[in-house]
Amino acid sequence: MTAPARSPASPETPASGAASGPADGTFRLAATPAAVWRRARGVLLALAVLATAGIVLAALDPGGRHGRLDPRSADPSGTRAVAALLRDRGVSTRIVTTADAAASAAGPGTTLLVARPDLLGPRARGTIRSAADLSGGRIVLLAPGSTALRDLAPSVHTAGASRTDTPAPGCALPAARTAGRADTGGGLRYTTTGAGAAACYPDGGRPTLLVLPSGTAGGDTVVAGSAAFLLNEDLAREGNASLALHLLGSRPELVWYLPSPAELRDGAGGDTALTDLIPAGWHWALLQLLVAAVLAALWRARRLGPLVTERLPVAIRASEATEGRARLYRRADARERAATVLRAAARERLAALVGVPRSACHDPAVLVPAVSARAAGPDRDAAALLFGLPPASDAALVALADHLDALEREVRSS
């Protein structure tokens, strides 16, 4: 079969290799196992490295990382050491994560420690306040701010930050006098209007530790401006261990309340924003990362420079490309596909000549009358040429290409 007179106007470029079949006239390379492996080995290697790293980290993790003020944590900011000392003295420690569980566990023989009172929502604070009023036990609040104090200890108010890490007891409370200096500073100072309150470890005249009697006989509330005296890294300093044992070991059971994320969403009107959970220092870190990313983008953009036209290593003539495509069509016996491409290209060129919009060039009702009015040959059947049946033989395909070319010449010369 000889090549058609004009190059088919098709955006596809046939690829060498095994043909997928004459039905659609397209050709694709068969994927071999070696080619699939070459493409996938990089991804598989990365997944293997990640899996290995995860297994190694899981194997090396001692399981003691639970978070700040967690009695299961052996980290410097954990409190496993004080929990172990209390256990040796017969005080059992029970960890709860909801306000309802903490209130249910509170009683005359318990000490309820609220590790992060500032994280509690209004409903959780109300539940803890009811437990403090009715249980008859001890409630210990670690570094509560003004919002938490408003519900949990209304007679106590914040008085600024403490500037002394280890103040002297400065009060007659037996636990404080026995312990001596302790790490109750470095956090908040307080004032109180409650009657009978023991104000200890003052800094600048303001106490950093308060013990207030509650309405129930035998119960009290401890407000500590700092939790440093409970941490593993500081427990052996000064009188921290003694003070912790006296404050948390006065009852046979210690209920350690670590608020869960669900406790942060009990406010009226909506959820806590995600940004509220990010520590303050991380906001500046994220801002620095953003600035660094912008500067890196600008630096790389300047290095790229303007676009440069690349010279092709080999220039292929249009006639060679046409002949190569014709041979591939002939090898695949794709007469129907070749005829479709020839007719589509002819319709687009004829539409431009007769003034038919490109969007309607493949519509017989629009294109055929316009072409017939311009065709010089009286026996020319434009509809059959442009929208007819596919040729049945190679000779018929060559004849179709010749007739399309003649029709276009007639329209162009009219």
Coordinates of N, CA, C and O in Angstrom, one line a residue, residues 4 154 177 215 241 253 284 290 292 320 329 363 365 383 409:
P4 N -0.6 7.6 1.9 CA -1.6 8.6 1.5 C -0.9 9.9 1.0 O 0.2 10.2 1.4
P154 N -12.6 29.3 93.7 CA -13.0 30.7 93.4 C -12.4 31.7 94.4 O -12.3 32.9 94.0
R177 N 7.0 22.5 106.5 CA 8.1 22.6 107.4 C 9.0 21.4 107.4 O 10.2 21.5 107.6
G215 N -15.6 22.7 102.1 CA -16.8 22.7 102.9 C -17.1 21.4 103.6 O -17.8 21.4 104.6
A241 N 10.9 15.5 97.2 CA 10.3 14.2 97.5 C 9.5 14.2 98.7 O 8.4 13.7 98.8
E253 N -5.4 6.2 98.8 CA -5.5 6.1 97.3 C -5.3 7.4 96.6 O -5.8 8.5 97.1
W284 N 6.2 30.1 66.5 CA 7.4 30.8 65.9 C 8.2 29.8 65.1 O 8.7 30.2 64.0
L290 N 8.1 28.6 57.4 CA 7.4 29.2 56.3 C 8.3 30.2 55.6 O 8.4 30.3 54.3
A292 N 11.6 30.3 55.6 CA 12.7 29.6 55.0 C 12.2 29.0 53.7 O 12.9 29.0 52.7
E320 N 9.0 11.5 5.7 CA 9.4 10.3 6.3 C 8.5 9.8 7.4 O 8.2 8.6 7.6
Y329 N 0.4 1.4 9.8 CA -1.1 1.1 9.5 C -1.2 -0.1 8.6 O -2.1 -0.9 8.8
D363 N -20.0 17.7 11.6 CA -21.4 17.5 11.5 C -21.8 17.4 10.0 O -21.7 18.4 9.3
A365 N -24.7 17.5 8.5 CA -25.7 18.4 8.1 C -25.2 19.8 7.9 O -25.9 20.6 7.1
A383 N -20.7 13.8 0.7 CA -21.2 13.1 1.9 C -20.5 11.7 1.9 O -20.0 11.3 3.0
R409 N -8.8 20.3 -3.5 CA -8.3 21.2 -4.6 C -9.4 21.9 -5.3 O -9.3 23.1 -5.6

